[in-house]
mmCIF file with all atom_site columns, C-alpha atoms in Angstrom:
data_model
loop_
_atom_site.group_PDB
_atom_site.id
_atom_site.type_symbol
_atom_site.label_atom_id
_atom_site.label_alt_id
_atom_site.label_comp_id
_atom_site.label_asym_id
_atom_site.label_entity_id
_atom_site.label_seq_id
_atom_site.pdbx_PDB_ins_code
_atom_site.Cartn_x
_atom_site.Cartn_y
_atom_site.Cartn_z
_atom_site.occupancy
_atom_site.B_iso_or_equiv
_atom_site.pdbx_formal_charge
_atom_site.auth_seq_id
_atom_site.auth_comp_id
_atom_site.auth_asym_id
_atom_site.auth_atom_id
_atom_site.pdbx_PDB_model_num
ATOM 1   C CA . MET F 1 1   ? 0.000   0.000  0.000  1.00 0.00 ? 176 MET F CA 1
ATOM 2   C CA . ALA F 1 2   ? 1.407   3.349  -1.024 1.00 0.00 ? 177 ALA F CA 1
ATOM 3   C CA . ILE F 1 3   ? -0.275  5.058  1.919  1.00 0.00 ? 178 ILE F CA 1
ATOM 4   C CA . GLU F 1 4   ? 1.803   3.041  4.379  1.00 0.00 ? 179 GLU F CA 1
ATOM 5   C CA . HIS F 1 5   ? 5.040   4.475  3.008  1.00 0.00 ? 180 HIS F CA 1
ATOM 6   C CA . TRP F 1 6   ? 3.797   8.052  2.721  1.00 0.00 ? 181 TRP F CA 1
ATOM 7   C CA . LEU F 1 7   ? 2.513   7.768  6.298  1.00 0.00 ? 182 LEU F CA 1
ATOM 8   C CA . CYS F 1 8   ? 5.888   6.493  7.468  1.00 0.00 ? 183 CYS F CA 1
ATOM 9   C CA . LEU F 1 9   ? 7.532   9.613  6.032  1.00 0.00 ? 184 LEU F CA 1
ATOM 10  C CA . ALA F 1 10  ? 4.859   11.873 7.508  1.00 0.00 ? 185 ALA F CA 1
ATOM 11  C CA . LEU F 1 11  ? 5.376   10.394 10.983 1.00 0.00 ? 186 LEU F CA 1
ATOM 12  C CA . THR F 1 12  ? 9.172   10.625 10.882 1.00 0.00 ? 187 THR F CA 1
ATOM 13  C CA . ALA F 1 13  ? 10.531  13.262 13.242 1.00 0.00 ? 188 ALA F CA 1
ATOM 14  C CA . GLY F 1 14  ? 12.402  15.892 11.248 1.00 0.00 ? 189 GLY F CA 1
ATOM 15  C CA . ILE F 1 15  ? 10.633  15.263 7.936  1.00 0.00 ? 190 ILE F CA 1
ATOM 16  C CA . GLY F 1 16  ? 8.014   17.694 6.656  1.00 0.00 ? 191 GLY F CA 1
ATOM 17  C CA . PRO F 1 17  ? 6.195   17.819 3.313  1.00 0.00 ? 192 PRO F CA 1
ATOM 18  C CA . ILE F 1 18  ? 9.014   19.515 1.388  1.00 0.00 ? 193 ILE F CA 1
ATOM 19  C CA . LEU F 1 19  ? 11.853  17.350 2.722  1.00 0.00 ? 194 LEU F CA 1
ATOM 20  C CA . GLY F 1 20  ? 9.711   14.238 2.370  1.00 0.00 ? 195 GLY F CA 1
ATOM 21  C CA . ARG F 1 21  ? 9.221   14.872 -1.335 1.00 0.00 ? 196 ARG F CA 1
ATOM 22  C CA . ARG F 1 22  ? 12.940  15.541 -1.802 1.00 0.00 ? 197 ARG F CA 1
ATOM 23  C CA . ILE F 1 23  ? 13.733  12.155 -0.274 1.00 0.00 ? 198 ILE F CA 1
ATOM 24  C CA . ILE F 1 24  ? 11.112  10.476 -2.486 1.00 0.00 ? 199 ILE F CA 1
ATOM 25  C CA . ALA F 1 25  ? 12.597  12.157 -5.561 1.00 0.00 ? 200 ALA F CA 1
ATOM 26  C CA . ALA F 1 26  ? 16.097  11.002 -4.610 1.00 0.00 ? 201 ALA F CA 1
ATOM 27  C CA . ALA F 1 27  ? 15.026  7.441  -3.775 1.00 0.00 ? 202 ALA F CA 1
ATOM 28  C CA . GLY F 1 28  ? 12.605  7.028  -6.676 1.00 0.00 ? 203 GLY F CA 1
ATOM 29  C CA . SER F 1 29  ? 9.455   6.180  -4.713 1.00 0.00 ? 204 SER F CA 1
ATOM 30  C CA . ALA F 1 30  ? 7.878   6.563  -1.278 1.00 0.00 ? 205 ALA F CA 1
ATOM 31  C CA . GLN F 1 31  ? 8.585   2.897  -0.553 1.00 0.00 ? 206 GLN F CA 1
ATOM 32  C CA . ALA F 1 32  ? 12.260  3.290  -1.430 1.00 0.00 ? 207 ALA F CA 1
ATOM 33  C CA . ALA F 1 33  ? 12.434  6.527  0.565  1.00 0.00 ? 208 ALA F CA 1
ATOM 34  C CA . CYS F 1 34  ? 11.406  4.679  3.735  1.00 0.00 ? 209 CYS F CA 1
ATOM 35  C CA . CYS F 1 35  ? 14.413  2.372  3.279  1.00 0.00 ? 210 CYS F CA 1
ATOM 36  C CA . ALA F 1 36  ? 16.856  5.060  2.163  1.00 0.00 ? 211 ALA F CA 1
ATOM 37  C CA . SER F 1 37  ? 20.462  4.558  3.206  1.00 0.00 ? 212 SER F CA 1
ATOM 38  C CA . VAL F 1 38  ? 22.430  7.048  5.239  1.00 0.00 ? 213 VAL F CA 1
ATOM 39  C CA . ALA F 1 39  ? 24.509  7.766  2.142  1.00 0.00 ? 214 ALA F CA 1
ATOM 40  C CA . LEU F 1 40  ? 21.456  8.579  0.026  1.00 0.00 ? 215 LEU F CA 1
ATOM 41  C CA . LEU F 1 41  ? 19.909  10.729 2.750  1.00 0.00 ? 216 LEU F CA 1
ATOM 42  C CA . ALA F 1 42  ? 23.143  12.679 3.098  1.00 0.00 ? 217 ALA F CA 1
ATOM 43  C CA . GLN F 1 43  ? 22.901  13.729 -0.544 1.00 0.00 ? 218 GLN F CA 1
ATOM 44  C CA . VAL F 1 44  ? 19.393  15.182 -0.167 1.00 0.00 ? 219 VAL F CA 1
ATOM 45  C CA . GLN F 1 45  ? 19.186  18.961 0.015  1.00 0.00 ? 220 GLN F CA 1
ATOM 46  C CA . GLY F 1 46  ? 18.456  20.043 3.576  1.00 0.00 ? 221 GLY F CA 1
ATOM 47  C CA . ILE F 1 47  ? 19.888  16.915 5.250  1.00 0.00 ? 222 ILE F CA 1
ATOM 48  C CA . GLY F 1 48  ? 23.644  16.526 4.845  1.00 0.00 ? 223 GLY F CA 1
ATOM 49  C CA . SER F 1 49  ? 26.084  14.056 6.389  1.00 0.00 ? 224 SER F CA 1
ATOM 50  C CA . GLU F 1 50  ? 25.602  15.217 9.988  1.00 0.00 ? 225 GLU F CA 1
ATOM 51  C CA . LYS F 1 51  ? 21.813  14.917 10.027 1.00 0.00 ? 226 LYS F CA 1
ATOM 52  C CA . ALA F 1 52  ? 21.535  11.801 7.845  1.00 0.00 ? 227 ALA F CA 1
ATOM 53  C CA . PRO F 1 53  ? 22.247  9.137  10.537 1.00 0.00 ? 228 PRO F CA 1
ATOM 54  C CA . ARG F 1 54  ? 19.646  10.621 12.910 1.00 0.00 ? 229 ARG F CA 1
ATOM 55  C CA . LEU F 1 55  ? 17.062  10.767 10.140 1.00 0.00 ? 230 LEU F CA 1
ATOM 56  C CA . HIS F 1 56  ? 17.844  7.187  9.129  1.00 0.00 ? 231 HIS F CA 1
ATOM 57  C CA . GLY F 1 57  ? 17.132  6.043  12.678 1.00 0.00 ? 232 GLY F CA 1
ATOM 58  C CA . ALA F 1 58  ? 13.957  8.110  12.855 1.00 0.00 ? 233 ALA F CA 1
ATOM 59  C CA . LEU F 1 59  ? 12.694  6.548  9.615  1.00 0.00 ? 234 LEU F CA 1
ATOM 60  C CA . ALA F 1 60  ? 13.218  3.069  11.041 1.00 0.00 ? 235 ALA F CA 1
ATOM 61  C CA . LYS F 1 61  ? 11.203  3.938  14.154 1.00 0.00 ? 236 LYS F CA 1
ATOM 62  C CA . ALA F 1 62  ? 8.428   5.525  12.084 1.00 0.00 ? 237 ALA F CA 1
ATOM 63  C CA . LYS F 1 63  ? 7.663   2.246  10.285 1.00 0.00 ? 238 LYS F CA 1
ATOM 64  C CA . GLU F 1 64  ? 6.163   0.797  13.464 1.00 0.00 ? 239 GLU F CA 1
ATOM 65  C CA . LEU F 1 65  ? 4.367   4.074  14.191 1.00 0.00 ? 240 LEU F CA 1
ATOM 66  C CA . ALA F 1 66  ? 2.811   3.977  10.723 1.00 0.00 ? 241 ALA F CA 1
ATOM 67  C CA . GLN F 1 67  ? 1.497   0.441  11.266 1.00 0.00 ? 242 GLN F CA 1
ATOM 68  C CA . ARG F 1 68  ? -0.104  1.441  14.560 1.00 0.00 ? 243 ARG F CA 1
ATOM 69  C CA . GLU F 1 69  ? -1.593  4.579  12.991 1.00 0.00 ? 244 GLU F CA 1
ATOM 70  C CA . LEU F 1 70  ? -3.116  2.558  10.145 1.00 0.00 ? 245 LEU F CA 1
ATOM 71  C CA . GLN F 1 71  ? -4.666  0.159  12.645 1.00 0.00 ? 246 GLN F CA 1
ATOM 72  C CA . ARG F 1 72  ? -6.127  3.011  14.686 1.00 0.00 ? 247 ARG F CA 1
ATOM 73  C CA . CYS F 1 73  ? -7.600  4.612  11.566 1.00 0.00 ? 248 CYS F CA 1
ATOM 74  C CA . ALA F 1 74  ? -9.133  1.309  10.487 1.00 0.00 ? 249 ALA F CA 1
ATOM 75  C CA . THR F 1 75  ? -10.612 0.741  13.952 1.00 0.00 ? 250 THR F CA 1
ATOM 76  C CA . CYS F 1 76  ? -12.112 4.239  14.111 1.00 0.00 ? 251 CYS F CA 1
ATOM 77  C CA . GLY F 1 77  ? -13.273 4.345  10.497 1.00 0.00 ? 252 GLY F CA 1
ATOM 78  C CA . TYR F 1 78  ? -10.991 7.204  9.452  1.00 0.00 ? 253 TYR F CA 1
ATOM 79  C CA . GLY F 1 79  ? -9.756  7.458  5.879  1.00 0.00 ? 254 GLY F CA 1
ATOM 80  C CA . LEU F 1 80  ? -6.161  8.122  4.842  1.00 0.00 ? 255 LEU F CA 1
ATOM 81  C CA . ILE F 1 81  ? -5.015  9.331  1.443  1.00 0.00 ? 256 ILE F CA 1
ATOM 82  C CA . CYS F 1 82  ? -1.662  10.286 -0.056 1.00 0.00 ? 257 CYS F CA 1
ATOM 83  C CA . PRO F 1 83  ? -0.685  12.175 -3.232 1.00 0.00 ? 258 PRO F CA 1
ATOM 84  C CA . GLU F 1 84  ? -0.694  8.919  -5.211 1.00 0.00 ? 259 GLU F CA 1
ATOM 85  C CA . ASP F 1 85  ? -4.422  8.437  -4.582 1.00 0.00 ? 260 ASP F CA 1
ATOM 86  C CA . GLU F 1 86  ? -7.015  9.678  -7.075 1.00 0.00 ? 261 GLU F CA 1
ATOM 87  C CA . ALA F 1 87  ? -9.007  11.197 -4.221 1.00 0.00 ? 262 ALA F CA 1
ATOM 88  C CA . TYR F 1 88  ? -6.142  13.512 -3.209 1.00 0.00 ? 263 TYR F CA 1
ATOM 89  C CA . PRO F 1 89  ? -7.252  17.069 -4.069 1.00 0.00 ? 264 PRO F CA 1
ATOM 90  C CA . PRO F 1 90  ? -5.488  17.966 -7.337 1.00 0.00 ? 265 PRO F CA 1
ATOM 91  C CA . MET F 1 91  ? -5.255  21.676 -6.574 1.00 0.00 ? 266 MET F CA 1
ATOM 92  C CA . LEU F 1 92  ? -3.541  20.878 -3.279 1.00 0.00 ? 267 LEU F CA 1
ATOM 93  C CA . GLN F 1 93  ? -0.783  19.250 -5.326 1.00 0.00 ? 268 GLN F CA 1
ATOM 94  C CA . LEU F 1 94  ? 0.031   22.681 -6.770 1.00 0.00 ? 269 LEU F CA 1
ATOM 95  C CA . ILE F 1 95  ? 1.107   24.352 -3.515 1.00 0.00 ? 270 ILE F CA 1
ATOM 96  C CA . ASP F 1 96  ? 4.735   24.418 -2.343 1.00 0.00 ? 271 ASP F CA 1
ATOM 97  C CA . ASP F 1 97  ? 4.252   21.940 0.500  1.00 0.00 ? 272 ASP F CA 1
ATOM 98  C CA . PRO F 1 98  ? 1.264   19.621 -0.069 1.00 0.00 ? 273 PRO F CA 1
ATOM 99  C CA . PRO F 1 99  ? 0.748   17.349 2.956  1.00 0.00 ? 274 PRO F CA 1
ATOM 100 C CA . LEU F 1 100 ? 2.236   13.878 2.662  1.00 0.00 ? 275 LEU F CA 1
ATOM 101 C CA . VAL F 1 101 ? -0.999  12.379 3.995  1.00 0.00 ? 276 VAL F CA 1
ATOM 102 C CA . LEU F 1 102 ? -4.541  13.552 4.710  1.00 0.00 ? 277 LEU F CA 1
ATOM 103 C CA . TYR F 1 103 ? -6.742  12.062 7.421  1.00 0.00 ? 278 TYR F CA 1
ATOM 104 C CA . MET F 1 104 ? -10.489 12.076 6.759  1.00 0.00 ? 279 MET F CA 1
ATOM 105 C CA . ARG F 1 105 ? -13.786 11.547 8.479  1.00 0.00 ? 280 ARG F CA 1
ATOM 106 C CA . GLY F 1 106 ? -16.165 11.283 5.549  1.00 0.00 ? 281 GLY F CA 1
ATOM 107 C CA . GLN F 1 107 ? -15.408 11.182 1.834  1.00 0.00 ? 282 GLN F CA 1
ATOM 108 C CA . LEU F 1 108 ? -14.135 13.669 -0.717 1.00 0.00 ? 283 LEU F CA 1
ATOM 109 C CA . GLU F 1 109 ? -16.140 13.841 -3.937 1.00 0.00 ? 284 GLU F CA 1
ATOM 110 C CA . PRO F 1 110 ? -15.265 15.164 -7.422 1.00 0.00 ? 285 PRO F CA 1
ATOM 111 C CA . ARG F 1 111 ? -17.740 18.034 -6.985 1.00 0.00 ? 286 ARG F CA 1
ATOM 112 C CA . ASP F 1 112 ? -15.631 19.312 -4.067 1.00 0.00 ? 287 ASP F CA 1
ATOM 113 C CA . LEU F 1 113 ? -13.332 20.835 -6.699 1.00 0.00 ? 288 LEU F CA 1
ATOM 114 C CA . ASN F 1 114 ? -16.053 23.461 -7.019 1.00 0.00 ? 289 ASN F CA 1
ATOM 115 C CA . ALA F 1 115 ? -15.340 24.850 -3.565 1.00 0.00 ? 290 ALA F CA 1
ATOM 116 C CA . LEU F 1 116 ? -15.249 28.176 -1.820 1.00 0.00 ? 291 LEU F CA 1
ATOM 117 C CA . ALA F 1 117 ? -13.692 28.968 1.573  1.00 0.00 ? 292 ALA F CA 1
ATOM 118 C CA . ILE F 1 118 ? -15.377 31.135 4.181  1.00 0.00 ? 293 ILE F CA 1
ATOM 119 C CA . VAL F 1 119 ? -13.234 31.965 7.212  1.00 0.00 ? 294 VAL F CA 1
ATOM 120 C CA . GLY F 1 120 ? -13.245 34.722 9.786  1.00 0.00 ? 295 GLY F CA 1
ATOM 121 C CA . SER F 1 121 ? -13.089 35.804 13.390 1.00 0.00 ? 296 SER F CA 1
ATOM 122 C CA . ARG F 1 122 ? -13.788 33.439 16.265 1.00 0.00 ? 297 ARG F CA 1
ATOM 123 C CA . ARG F 1 123 ? -15.166 36.390 18.261 1.00 0.00 ? 298 ARG F CA 1
ATOM 124 C CA . CYS F 1 124 ? -17.404 37.685 15.527 1.00 0.00 ? 299 CYS F CA 1
ATOM 125 C CA . SER F 1 125 ? -20.451 39.899 15.857 1.00 0.00 ? 300 SER F CA 1
ATOM 126 C CA . PHE F 1 126 ? -23.970 38.549 15.520 1.00 0.00 ? 301 PHE F CA 1
ATOM 127 C CA . TYR F 1 127 ? -24.052 40.191 12.096 1.00 0.00 ? 302 TYR F CA 1
ATOM 128 C CA . GLY F 1 128 ? -20.839 38.425 11.063 1.00 0.00 ? 303 GLY F CA 1
ATOM 129 C CA . ARG F 1 129 ? -22.203 35.041 12.096 1.00 0.00 ? 304 ARG F CA 1
ATOM 130 C CA . GLU F 1 130 ? -25.521 35.728 10.369 1.00 0.00 ? 305 GLU F CA 1
ATOM 131 C CA . GLN F 1 131 ? -23.895 36.760 7.088  1.00 0.00 ? 306 GLN F CA 1
ATOM 132 C CA . SER F 1 132 ? -21.448 33.836 7.132  1.00 0.00 ? 307 SER F CA 1
ATOM 133 C CA . GLN F 1 133 ? -24.330 31.420 7.516  1.00 0.00 ? 308 GLN F CA 1
ATOM 134 C CA . ARG F 1 134 ? -26.420 33.166 4.870  1.00 0.00 ? 309 ARG F CA 1
ATOM 135 C CA . PHE F 1 135 ? -23.646 33.276 2.258  1.00 0.00 ? 310 PHE F CA 1
ATOM 136 C CA . ALA F 1 136 ? -22.744 29.628 2.907  1.00 0.00 ? 311 ALA F CA 1
ATOM 137 C CA . ALA F 1 137 ? -26.348 28.489 2.508  1.00 0.00 ? 312 ALA F CA 1
ATOM 138 C CA . LEU F 1 138 ? -26.780 30.380 -0.753 1.00 0.00 ? 313 LEU F CA 1
ATOM 139 C CA . LEU F 1 139 ? -23.492 29.143 -2.186 1.00 0.00 ? 314 LEU F CA 1
ATOM 140 C CA . ALA F 1 140 ? -24.167 25.554 -1.100 1.00 0.00 ? 315 ALA F CA 1
ATOM 141 C CA . GLY F 1 141 ? -27.513 25.774 -2.854 1.00 0.00 ? 316 GLY F CA 1
ATOM 142 C CA . SER F 1 142 ? -25.670 26.826 -6.023 1.00 0.00 ? 317 SER F CA 1
ATOM 143 C CA . GLY F 1 143 ? -23.460 23.740 -5.941 1.00 0.00 ? 318 GLY F CA 1
ATOM 144 C CA . PHE F 1 144 ? -20.416 25.021 -4.088 1.00 0.00 ? 319 PHE F CA 1
ATOM 145 C CA . THR F 1 145 ? -18.753 22.947 -1.378 1.00 0.00 ? 320 THR F CA 1
ATOM 146 C CA . ILE F 1 146 ? -18.075 25.266 1.563  1.00 0.00 ? 321 ILE F CA 1
ATOM 147 C CA . VAL F 1 147 ? -14.633 24.936 3.150  1.00 0.00 ? 322 VAL F CA 1
ATOM 148 C CA . SER F 1 148 ? -13.750 26.350 6.560  1.00 0.00 ? 323 SER F CA 1
ATOM 149 C CA . GLY F 1 149 ? -11.704 25.635 9.661  1.00 0.00 ? 324 GLY F CA 1
ATOM 150 C CA . GLY F 1 150 ? -14.245 24.294 12.134 1.00 0.00 ? 325 GLY F CA 1
ATOM 151 C CA . ALA F 1 151 ? -13.501 27.043 14.662 1.00 0.00 ? 326 ALA F CA 1
ATOM 152 C CA . ARG F 1 152 ? -15.942 29.098 16.696 1.00 0.00 ? 327 ARG F CA 1
ATOM 153 C CA . GLY F 1 153 ? -17.617 32.103 15.142 1.00 0.00 ? 328 GLY F CA 1
ATOM 154 C CA . VAL F 1 154 ? -17.583 32.649 11.397 1.00 0.00 ? 329 VAL F CA 1
ATOM 155 C CA . ASP F 1 155 ? -16.174 29.189 10.597 1.00 0.00 ? 330 ASP F CA 1
ATOM 156 C CA . SER F 1 156 ? -18.859 27.271 12.486 1.00 0.00 ? 331 SER F CA 1
ATOM 157 C CA . ALA F 1 157 ? -21.561 29.497 11.005 1.00 0.00 ? 332 ALA F CA 1
ATOM 158 C CA . ALA F 1 158 ? -20.283 28.751 7.495  1.00 0.00 ? 333 ALA F CA 1
ATOM 159 C CA . HIS F 1 159 ? -20.450 25.001 8.075  1.00 0.00 ? 334 HIS F CA 1
ATOM 160 C CA . GLN F 1 160 ? -23.929 25.314 9.579  1.00 0.00 ? 335 GLN F CA 1
ATOM 161 C CA . GLY F 1 161 ? -25.117 27.423 6.663  1.00 0.00 ? 336 GLY F CA 1
ATOM 162 C CA . ALA F 1 162 ? -23.912 24.856 4.138  1.00 0.00 ? 337 ALA F CA 1
ATOM 163 C CA . LEU F 1 163 ? -25.595 22.051 6.053  1.00 0.00 ? 338 LEU F CA 1
ATOM 164 C CA . SER F 1 164 ? -28.859 23.984 6.190  1.00 0.00 ? 339 SER F CA 1
ATOM 165 C CA . HIS F 1 165 ? -29.334 23.332 2.471  1.00 0.00 ? 340 HIS F CA 1
ATOM 166 C CA . PRO F 1 166 ? -30.614 19.811 1.696  1.00 0.00 ? 341 PRO F CA 1
ATOM 167 C CA . LEU F 1 167 ? -27.860 19.183 -0.856 1.00 0.00 ? 342 LEU F CA 1
ATOM 168 C CA . GLY F 1 168 ? -25.154 21.250 0.811  1.00 0.00 ? 343 GLY F CA 1
ATOM 169 C CA . ARG F 1 169 ? -21.654 19.888 1.324  1.00 0.00 ? 344 ARG F CA 1
ATOM 170 C CA . THR F 1 170 ? -18.946 21.278 3.563  1.00 0.00 ? 345 THR F CA 1
ATOM 171 C CA . ILE F 1 171 ? -15.338 20.475 4.501  1.00 0.00 ? 346 ILE F CA 1
ATOM 172 C CA . ALA F 1 172 ? -13.771 21.300 7.868  1.00 0.00 ? 347 ALA F CA 1
ATOM 173 C CA . VAL F 1 173 ? -9.963  21.538 7.768  1.00 0.00 ? 348 VAL F CA 1
ATOM 174 C CA . LEU F 1 174 ? -8.719  21.124 11.332 1.00 0.00 ? 349 LEU F CA 1
ATOM 175 C CA . GLY F 1 175 ? -5.624  22.352 13.153 1.00 0.00 ? 350 GLY F CA 1
ATOM 176 C CA . CYS F 1 176 ? -5.562  19.117 15.165 1.00 0.00 ? 351 CYS F CA 1
ATOM 177 C CA . GLY F 1 177 ? -6.119  15.400 14.629 1.00 0.00 ? 352 GLY F CA 1
ATOM 178 C CA . VAL F 1 178 ? -9.478  14.311 13.208 1.00 0.00 ? 353 VAL F CA 1
ATOM 179 C CA . ASP F 1 179 ? -10.052 12.397 16.448 1.00 0.00 ? 354 ASP F CA 1
ATOM 180 C CA . GLN F 1 180 ? -9.870  15.628 18.479 1.00 0.00 ? 355 GLN F CA 1
ATOM 181 C CA . VAL F 1 181 ? -12.929 17.812 19.001 1.00 0.00 ? 356 VAL F CA 1
ATOM 182 C CA . TYR F 1 182 ? -11.983 21.471 19.118 1.00 0.00 ? 357 TYR F CA 1
ATOM 183 C CA . PRO F 1 183 ? -13.765 23.582 20.056 1.00 0.00 ? 358 PRO F CA 1
ATOM 184 C CA . PRO F 1 184 ? -15.413 20.969 22.304 1.00 0.00 ? 359 PRO F CA 1
ATOM 185 C CA . GLU F 1 185 ? -18.948 22.207 21.645 1.00 0.00 ? 360 GLU F CA 1
ATOM 186 C CA . ASN F 1 186 ? -18.551 21.401 17.942 1.00 0.00 ? 361 ASN F CA 1
ATOM 187 C CA . GLY F 1 187 ? -18.703 17.625 18.387 1.00 0.00 ? 362 GLY F CA 1
ATOM 188 C CA . PRO F 1 188 ? -22.234 17.311 16.951 1.00 0.00 ? 363 PRO F CA 1
ATOM 189 C CA . LEU F 1 189 ? -21.344 19.711 14.122 1.00 0.00 ? 364 LEU F CA 1
ATOM 190 C CA . PHE F 1 190 ? -18.302 17.634 13.130 1.00 0.00 ? 365 PHE F CA 1
ATOM 191 C CA . ASP F 1 191 ? -20.465 14.506 13.119 1.00 0.00 ? 366 ASP F CA 1
ATOM 192 C CA . GLN F 1 192 ? -22.862 16.253 10.727 1.00 0.00 ? 367 GLN F CA 1
ATOM 193 C CA . ILE F 1 193 ? -19.999 17.419 8.517  1.00 0.00 ? 368 ILE F CA 1
ATOM 194 C CA . ALA F 1 194 ? -18.551 13.890 8.333  1.00 0.00 ? 369 ALA F CA 1
ATOM 195 C CA . GLY F 1 195 ? -21.963 12.685 7.136  1.00 0.00 ? 370 GLY F CA 1
ATOM 196 C CA . ARG F 1 196 ? -22.405 15.399 4.507  1.00 0.00 ? 371 ARG F CA 1
ATOM 197 C CA . GLY F 1 197 ? -18.832 16.209 3.588  1.00 0.00 ? 372 GLY F CA 1
ATOM 198 C CA . VAL F 1 198 ? -15.419 15.712 5.194  1.00 0.00 ? 373 VAL F CA 1
ATOM 199 C CA . VAL F 1 199 ? -13.589 16.519 8.401  1.00 0.00 ? 374 VAL F CA 1
ATOM 200 C CA . LEU F 1 200 ? -10.000 16.771 7.161  1.00 0.00 ? 375 LEU F CA 1
ATOM 201 C CA . SER F 1 201 ? -6.545  17.116 8.739  1.00 0.00 ? 376 SER F CA 1
ATOM 202 C CA . GLU F 1 202 ? -2.899  16.728 7.811  1.00 0.00 ? 377 GLU F CA 1
ATOM 203 C CA . PHE F 1 203 ? -2.005  16.046 11.467 1.00 0.00 ? 378 PHE F CA 1
ATOM 204 C CA . PRO F 1 204 ? -1.604  12.589 13.075 1.00 0.00 ? 379 PRO F CA 1
ATOM 205 C CA . LEU F 1 205 ? -4.268  11.192 15.372 1.00 0.00 ? 380 LEU F CA 1
ATOM 206 C CA . GLY F 1 206 ? -4.065  12.623 18.849 1.00 0.00 ? 381 GLY F CA 1
ATOM 207 C CA . THR F 1 207 ? -2.508  15.933 17.732 1.00 0.00 ? 382 THR F CA 1
ATOM 208 C CA . ALA F 1 208 ? -3.707  18.693 20.035 1.00 0.00 ? 383 ALA F CA 1
ATOM 209 C CA . PRO F 1 209 ? -5.011  22.027 18.687 1.00 0.00 ? 384 PRO F CA 1
ATOM 210 C CA . THR F 1 210 ? -1.889  24.103 19.289 1.00 0.00 ? 385 THR F CA 1
ATOM 211 C CA . PRO F 1 211 ? -1.690  27.637 17.831 1.00 0.00 ? 386 PRO F CA 1
ATOM 212 C CA . ASP F 1 212 ? 1.151   26.719 15.440 1.00 0.00 ? 387 ASP F CA 1
ATOM 213 C CA . ASN F 1 213 ? -1.115  24.233 13.652 1.00 0.00 ? 388 ASN F CA 1
ATOM 214 C CA . PHE F 1 214 ? -3.871  26.612 12.641 1.00 0.00 ? 389 PHE F CA 1
ATOM 215 C CA . PRO F 1 215 ? -2.196  28.599 9.828  1.00 0.00 ? 390 PRO F CA 1
#
């Protein structure tokens, strides 16, 4: 399974999306990258001979982590996709650092390419919440998938507005693991989103909602 190897890279300490793809390019595939030698790693831009042995050891440890993560996802019913999968959003492939894996509650659909993001303040005014919900409902009724961050305020209102239309779809992109509920009052909302869209994250299961994750 390709996802197993991409997940191994994603769970390796010291490897992010950009460095992960450099290693894949040097090794020839994600599978080969997970077994890369110290010598090969040392030649990759951003690693070098000093960092290569540590990264080699971290990759070895990540193989077991990836197996456990796959089992947890299977047990909980979470989906996992990598850039080799057809379901991986094609426009996400065009950014500088597309995530090595995406965790999902729910399913992406081809019509999600026709998407529009609505984001805003957590401490919004009543007017801001009202307009976010209204715009989302109207756009969802016109066939747009509404994308937001699942946060309080404008984000939650956007998701709710999309769901208010019988055919509305919405995607919540989280700054934590898909198994985490943040803010805590949005548990029922995330369940609704998973049934009519996707709760999505690039972060491993159990990742807490720390400020650095939200950008």
